[in-house]
mmCIF file of C-alpha atoms in Angstrom:
data_model
loop_
_atom_site.group_PDB
_atom_site.id
_atom_site.type_symbol
_atom_site.label_atom_id
_atom_site.label_comp_id
_atom_site.label_asym_id
_atom_site.label_seq_id
_atom_site.Cartn_x
_atom_site.Cartn_y
_atom_site.Cartn_z
ATOM 1 C CA MET A 18 -80.825 7.758 58.295
ATOM 2 C CA VAL A 19 -78.731 10.342 56.488
ATOM 3 C CA GLN A 20 -76.182 12.753 57.892
ATOM 4 C CA THR A 21 -73.213 14.710 56.637
ATOM 5 C CA LYS A 22 -69.876 12.953 56.958
ATOM 6 C CA TYR A 23 -68.762 15.480 59.527
ATOM 7 C CA THR A 24 -71.653 15.315 61.994
ATOM 8 C CA SER A 25 -70.589 14.763 65.628
ATOM 9 C CA ALA A 26 -70.845 11.406 67.363
ATOM 10 C CA VAL A 27 -74.024 12.522 69.117
ATOM 11 C CA GLY A 28 -75.970 11.768 65.941
ATOM 12 C CA PHE A 29 -74.514 8.279 65.804
ATOM 13 C CA ALA A 30 -75.404 7.822 69.450
ATOM 14 C CA LEU A 31 -79.018 7.933 68.304
ATOM 15 C CA PHE A 32 -78.445 4.956 66.025
ATOM 16 C CA LEU A 33 -76.650 2.975 68.693
ATOM 17 C CA THR A 34 -79.339 3.703 71.282
ATOM 18 C CA VAL A 35 -81.963 2.219 69.007
ATOM 19 C CA ALA A 36 -79.779 -0.645 67.812
ATOM 20 C CA ALA A 37 -79.295 -1.697 71.419
ATOM 21 C CA ALA A 38 -82.862 -1.322 72.601
ATOM 22 C CA ALA A 39 -85.469 -1.193 69.845
ATOM 23 C CA ASP A 40 -87.944 -3.998 69.294
ATOM 24 C CA THR A 41 -87.479 -3.959 65.515
ATOM 25 C CA GLN A 42 -84.551 -5.530 63.704
ATOM 26 C CA LEU A 43 -81.934 -2.909 62.945
ATOM 27 C CA VAL A 44 -78.755 -3.136 60.901
ATOM 28 C CA ARG A 45 -75.702 -1.170 61.935
ATOM 29 C CA ALA A 46 -73.466 -0.004 59.090
ATOM 30 C CA GLN A 47 -69.747 -0.735 59.159
ATOM 31 C CA SER A 48 -69.023 2.937 58.603
ATOM 32 C CA ASN A 49 -70.075 3.787 62.170
ATOM 33 C CA SER A 50 -68.232 0.909 63.858
ATOM 34 C CA MET A 51 -65.669 3.392 65.194
ATOM 35 C CA PHE A 52 -68.359 5.133 67.254
ATOM 36 C CA LYS A 53 -69.354 3.879 70.665
ATOM 37 C CA LEU A 54 -72.381 4.909 72.650
ATOM 38 C CA PRO A 55 -71.141 7.731 74.906
ATOM 39 C CA ASN A 56 -71.493 7.452 78.665
ATOM 40 C CA SER A 57 -73.188 10.829 78.750
ATOM 41 C CA VAL A 58 -74.496 13.600 76.529
ATOM 42 C CA ALA A 59 -74.559 17.176 77.777
ATOM 43 C CA GLN A 60 -77.872 18.313 79.205
ATOM 44 C CA GLY A 61 -79.620 20.733 76.891
ATOM 45 C CA THR A 62 -78.419 18.916 73.769
ATOM 46 C CA THR A 63 -81.000 19.002 70.961
ATOM 47 C CA VAL A 64 -80.899 16.648 67.977
ATOM 48 C CA ARG A 65 -83.033 17.657 64.988
ATOM 49 C CA ILE A 66 -84.426 15.075 62.553
ATOM 50 C CA ASP A 67 -86.448 15.679 59.373
ATOM 51 C CA GLY A 68 -87.375 13.477 56.431
ATOM 52 C CA SER A 69 -89.924 10.979 55.206
ATOM 53 C CA SER A 70 -93.263 10.315 56.887
ATOM 54 C CA SER A 71 -92.573 6.613 56.282
ATOM 55 C CA MET A 72 -89.922 6.837 59.003
ATOM 56 C CA THR A 73 -92.257 8.229 61.665
ATOM 57 C CA ALA A 74 -92.331 5.022 63.693
ATOM 58 C CA VAL A 75 -88.523 4.756 63.683
ATOM 59 C CA ASN A 76 -88.163 8.406 64.620
ATOM 60 C CA ASP A 77 -90.553 8.017 67.536
ATOM 61 C CA VAL A 78 -88.421 5.154 68.872
ATOM 62 C CA LEU A 79 -85.253 7.194 68.384
ATOM 63 C CA LYS A 80 -86.718 10.081 70.332
ATOM 64 C CA GLN A 81 -88.073 7.920 73.149
ATOM 65 C CA ARG A 82 -84.918 5.865 73.633
ATOM 66 C CA PHE A 83 -82.434 8.700 73.275
ATOM 67 C CA GLU A 84 -84.200 11.059 75.660
ATOM 68 C CA LYS A 85 -84.600 8.244 78.174
ATOM 69 C CA GLN A 86 -80.957 7.197 77.879
ATOM 70 C CA PHE A 87 -79.609 10.744 78.179
ATOM 71 C CA ASN A 88 -81.520 12.830 80.687
ATOM 72 C CA GLY A 89 -81.979 16.483 79.767
ATOM 73 C CA THR A 90 -81.638 15.979 76.009
ATOM 74 C CA LYS A 91 -84.265 16.661 73.368
ATOM 75 C CA VAL A 92 -85.006 15.193 69.952
ATOM 76 C CA GLU A 93 -87.054 17.391 67.613
ATOM 77 C CA LEU A 94 -88.916 15.556 64.830
ATOM 78 C CA ALA A 95 -90.372 16.733 61.530
ATOM 79 C CA ASN A 96 -91.575 14.901 58.414
ATOM 80 C CA ASN A 97 -91.343 17.351 55.543
ATOM 81 C CA GLY A 98 -90.392 14.629 53.082
ATOM 82 C CA THR A 99 -87.182 13.047 51.819
ATOM 83 C CA PRO A 100 -86.010 15.840 49.458
ATOM 84 C CA ALA A 101 -86.665 18.523 52.079
ATOM 85 C CA GLY A 102 -85.016 16.452 54.815
ATOM 86 C CA ILE A 103 -81.878 15.843 52.771
ATOM 87 C CA GLN A 104 -81.638 19.504 51.820
ATOM 88 C CA ALA A 105 -82.075 20.511 55.464
ATOM 89 C CA VAL A 106 -79.066 18.343 56.378
ATOM 90 C CA LEU A 107 -76.987 19.917 53.624
ATOM 91 C CA ASP A 108 -78.043 23.377 54.797
ATOM 92 C CA GLY A 109 -77.164 22.577 58.406
ATOM 93 C CA LYS A 110 -80.749 23.115 59.574
ATOM 94 C CA VAL A 111 -81.108 19.568 60.954
ATOM 95 C CA ASP A 112 -78.672 16.933 62.156
ATOM 96 C CA LEU A 113 -80.230 13.887 60.509
ATOM 97 C CA ALA A 114 -82.648 13.056 57.701
ATOM 98 C CA ALA A 115 -84.772 9.927 58.047
ATOM 99 C CA ILE A 116 -85.456 8.486 54.588
ATOM 100 C CA GLY A 117 -86.876 5.256 53.249
ATOM 101 C CA ARG A 118 -84.583 4.728 50.257
ATOM 102 C CA PRO A 119 -80.854 4.518 49.456
ATOM 103 C CA LEU A 120 -78.903 7.668 48.677
ATOM 104 C CA THR A 121 -78.297 8.493 45.038
ATOM 105 C CA ALA A 122 -74.761 8.836 43.705
ATOM 106 C CA GLN A 123 -75.286 12.590 43.456
ATOM 107 C CA GLU A 124 -76.374 12.815 47.090
ATOM 108 C CA LYS A 125 -73.350 10.811 48.237
ATOM 109 C CA ALA A 126 -71.102 13.123 46.242
ATOM 110 C CA GLN A 127 -72.460 16.036 48.290
ATOM 111 C CA GLY A 128 -70.932 14.550 51.432
ATOM 112 C CA LEU A 129 -73.910 12.620 52.774
ATOM 113 C CA ASN A 130 -73.548 9.327 54.613
ATOM 114 C CA ALA A 131 -76.369 6.809 55.095
ATOM 115 C CA VAL A 132 -76.739 4.413 58.028
ATOM 116 C CA GLN A 133 -79.294 1.623 57.714
ATOM 117 C CA VAL A 134 -81.444 1.439 60.840
ATOM 118 C CA GLY A 135 -84.069 -1.073 59.760
ATOM 119 C CA ARG A 136 -86.254 -2.522 57.042
ATOM 120 C CA ASP A 137 -90.015 -2.461 56.556
ATOM 121 C CA LYS A 138 -92.492 -4.133 54.239
ATOM 122 C CA ILE A 139 -94.695 -2.251 51.801
ATOM 123 C CA ALA A 140 -98.315 -3.210 52.412
ATOM 124 C CA ILE A 141 -101.048 -2.978 49.779
ATOM 125 C CA LEU A 142 -104.065 -1.201 51.250
ATOM 126 C CA VAL A 143 -107.822 -0.989 50.814
ATOM 127 C CA GLY A 144 -110.444 0.751 52.906
ATOM 128 C CA ALA A 145 -111.988 -1.157 55.789
ATOM 129 C CA ASN A 146 -115.361 -1.168 53.983
ATOM 130 C CA ASN A 147 -113.944 -2.417 50.685
ATOM 131 C CA PRO A 148 -115.755 -5.708 49.893
ATOM 132 C CA PHE A 149 -112.708 -7.263 48.215
ATOM 133 C CA ALA A 150 -111.566 -10.116 50.443
ATOM 134 C CA GLY A 151 -109.222 -11.960 48.121
ATOM 135 C CA SER A 152 -105.502 -12.007 47.494
ATOM 136 C CA LEU A 153 -103.479 -10.226 44.836
ATOM 137 C CA THR A 154 -100.255 -11.007 43.026
ATOM 138 C CA ILE A 155 -97.547 -8.397 42.583
ATOM 139 C CA ASN A 156 -98.233 -8.495 38.847
ATOM 140 C CA GLN A 157 -101.920 -7.719 39.413
ATOM 141 C CA PHE A 158 -101.001 -4.808 41.648
ATOM 142 C CA ALA A 159 -98.594 -3.471 39.008
ATOM 143 C CA GLN A 160 -101.383 -3.689 36.439
ATOM 144 C CA MET A 161 -103.651 -1.741 38.786
ATOM 145 C CA PHE A 162 -100.900 0.839 39.239
ATOM 146 C CA ARG A 163 -100.555 1.287 35.467
ATOM 147 C CA GLY A 164 -104.321 1.353 34.882
ATOM 148 C CA GLU A 165 -104.358 -1.928 32.947
ATOM 149 C CA VAL A 166 -106.700 -3.547 35.492
ATOM 150 C CA THR A 167 -109.499 -1.110 36.277
ATOM 151 C CA ASN A 168 -112.293 -3.213 37.762
ATOM 152 C CA TRP A 169 -112.302 -5.348 40.913
ATOM 153 C CA ALA A 170 -114.057 -8.123 38.965
ATOM 154 C CA GLN A 171 -110.821 -8.620 37.007
ATOM 155 C CA VAL A 172 -109.087 -9.823 40.180
ATOM 156 C CA GLY A 173 -111.936 -11.886 41.647
ATOM 157 C CA GLY A 174 -113.958 -9.179 43.361
ATOM 158 C CA ARG A 175 -117.376 -7.741 42.614
ATOM 159 C CA SER A 176 -117.857 -5.463 39.633
ATOM 160 C CA ALA A 177 -116.772 -1.972 40.678
ATOM 161 C CA ALA A 178 -114.332 0.546 39.246
ATOM 162 C CA ILE A 179 -110.909 0.592 40.891
ATOM 163 C CA ARG A 180 -109.657 3.931 42.166
ATOM 164 C CA PHE A 181 -105.877 3.907 42.530
ATOM 165 C CA VAL A 182 -104.699 6.278 45.251
ATOM 166 C CA ASP A 183 -101.113 7.225 44.491
ATOM 167 C CA ARG A 184 -98.509 9.052 46.569
ATOM 168 C CA PRO A 185 -96.491 12.052 45.312
ATOM 169 C CA ASP A 186 -93.608 11.375 42.914
ATOM 170 C CA SER A 187 -91.164 12.380 45.661
ATOM 171 C CA SER A 188 -92.434 9.662 48.030
ATOM 172 C CA ASP A 189 -89.639 7.226 48.847
ATOM 173 C CA THR A 190 -92.241 4.483 49.336
ATOM 174 C CA ARG A 191 -93.414 5.109 45.766
ATOM 175 C CA GLN A 192 -89.860 5.258 44.432
ATOM 176 C CA ALA A 193 -89.117 1.873 45.986
ATOM 177 C CA PHE A 194 -91.498 0.244 43.494
ATOM 178 C CA ALA A 195 -89.434 1.490 40.545
ATOM 179 C CA GLY A 196 -86.769 -1.096 41.334
ATOM 180 C CA TYR A 197 -89.182 -4.049 41.346
ATOM 181 C CA PRO A 198 -88.782 -6.210 38.191
ATOM 182 C CA VAL A 199 -92.546 -6.215 37.603
ATOM 183 C CA PHE A 200 -92.533 -2.417 37.355
ATOM 184 C CA GLU A 201 -89.617 -2.390 34.919
ATOM 185 C CA LYS A 202 -91.699 -4.085 32.214
ATOM 186 C CA ALA A 203 -93.451 -0.834 31.294
ATOM 187 C CA LYS A 204 -93.287 2.901 32.002
ATOM 188 C CA PHE A 205 -93.409 3.670 35.696
ATOM 189 C CA GLU A 206 -96.587 5.725 35.601
ATOM 190 C CA THR A 207 -100.163 5.388 36.783
ATOM 191 C CA GLY A 208 -103.283 5.067 34.644
ATOM 192 C CA LYS A 209 -106.233 7.394 34.111
ATOM 193 C CA ASN A 210 -108.090 5.908 37.083
ATOM 194 C CA ALA A 211 -105.440 7.125 39.536
ATOM 195 C CA VAL A 212 -105.552 10.131 41.816
ATOM 196 C CA GLN A 213 -102.190 11.409 43.019
ATOM 197 C CA LEU A 214 -102.075 12.948 46.466
ATOM 198 C CA LYS A 215 -100.126 16.092 47.238
ATOM 199 C CA GLU A 216 -99.496 14.986 50.819
ATOM 200 C CA ASP A 217 -97.207 12.011 51.401
ATOM 201 C CA THR A 218 -98.850 10.648 54.537
ATOM 202 C CA THR A 219 -100.636 7.402 55.268
ATOM 203 C CA GLN A 220 -103.453 9.373 56.898
ATOM 204 C CA ALA A 221 -104.113 11.121 53.575
ATOM 205 C CA VAL A 222 -104.077 7.753 51.793
ATOM 206 C CA ILE A 223 -106.607 6.246 54.206
ATOM 207 C CA GLN A 224 -108.912 9.239 53.883
ATOM 208 C CA ASN A 225 -108.997 8.825 50.103
ATOM 209 C CA LEU A 226 -109.491 5.053 49.831
ATOM 210 C CA GLY A 227 -113.267 4.863 50.150
ATOM 211 C CA ALA A 228 -114.970 1.583 49.239
ATOM 212 C CA ASN A 229 -113.191 0.979 45.919
ATOM 213 C CA GLY A 230 -109.731 2.481 46.363
ATOM 214 C CA ILE A 231 -106.380 0.743 46.601
ATOM 215 C CA SER A 232 -102.998 2.126 47.600
ATOM 216 C CA TYR A 233 -99.814 1.273 49.481
ATOM 217 C CA SER A 234 -97.861 2.163 52.608
ATOM 218 C CA THR A 235 -95.121 0.784 54.785
ATOM 219 C CA ALA A 236 -96.619 -1.887 57.016
ATOM 220 C CA ASN A 237 -95.690 -0.085 60.223
ATOM 221 C CA GLN A 238 -97.672 2.979 59.171
ATOM 222 C CA ILE A 239 -101.022 1.140 59.212
ATOM 223 C CA ARG A 240 -100.508 -0.719 62.460
ATOM 224 C CA ASN A 241 -103.508 -0.027 64.740
ATOM 225 C CA GLN A 242 -104.972 2.377 62.165
ATOM 226 C CA LYS A 243 -108.757 2.471 61.721
ATOM 227 C CA GLY A 244 -110.464 2.571 58.358
ATOM 228 C CA VAL A 245 -107.855 0.529 56.506
ATOM 229 C CA ARG A 246 -106.689 -3.036 56.069
ATOM 230 C CA ALA A 247 -103.871 -4.750 54.217
ATOM 231 C CA VAL A 248 -104.520 -7.037 51.247
ATOM 232 C CA ALA A 249 -102.892 -10.466 51.235
ATOM 233 C CA MET A 250 -100.270 -10.831 48.503
ATOM 234 C CA HIS A 251 -99.866 -14.259 46.946
ATOM 235 C CA GLY A 252 -102.061 -15.569 49.784
ATOM 236 C CA THR A 253 -99.775 -14.112 52.468
ATOM 237 C CA PRO A 254 -100.646 -11.278 54.909
ATOM 238 C CA PRO A 255 -97.990 -8.665 55.777
ATOM 239 C CA THR A 256 -97.756 -10.099 59.297
ATOM 240 C CA ASP A 257 -96.153 -13.205 57.754
ATOM 241 C CA ARG A 258 -92.354 -13.045 57.463
ATOM 242 C CA ARG A 259 -92.625 -14.362 53.877
ATOM 243 C CA TYR A 260 -94.633 -11.305 52.752
#
């Protein structure tokens, strides 16, 4: 979560509400240790959150817990993307931006402060009707990303062209891959067999997978979703803590 350094304690109350009650593991930053969950928040208070679609599940918990904890309050959610969310905070249009990556040095210099509220795994996805039933290595996935592996037969599947479904460049889920050592071995760009979506949503990814597509998403975003399944990586499913 991102906010300006001068936002009121009500914004931090959101973090503390979730940290105390959410089912997922959350990490509370030292920078907000001076803030305590208030006994009350004025009725009619509205907290506005924008940012990445990858944070939808976290935002839903924030909204549910905060509104339950403080009767008469309202949390308004939007997911216009990380750049738009950050800019909205700087412009004073929202109170918080939910993003799935660390702040850059330039963003910190603009007076933004990040509070870590949780961590999620990135799952590798195929369509539910994709016949590939094997496991991939992170190196194989990177080769698919770069267009070096273009047929499912090259990774133990049946012979069929691979269609790589990529997210927009601004996607924080996509940007997270740039820091992986396996992606630093070559240019961080997709091959000719990739289609890049304009919409950074998991729903758009699922709709474009088909029988031969492969893509990626945070694991929480595909929970209970139809038409998609996660591929095991190094023989391990994303439900395993070692994934």
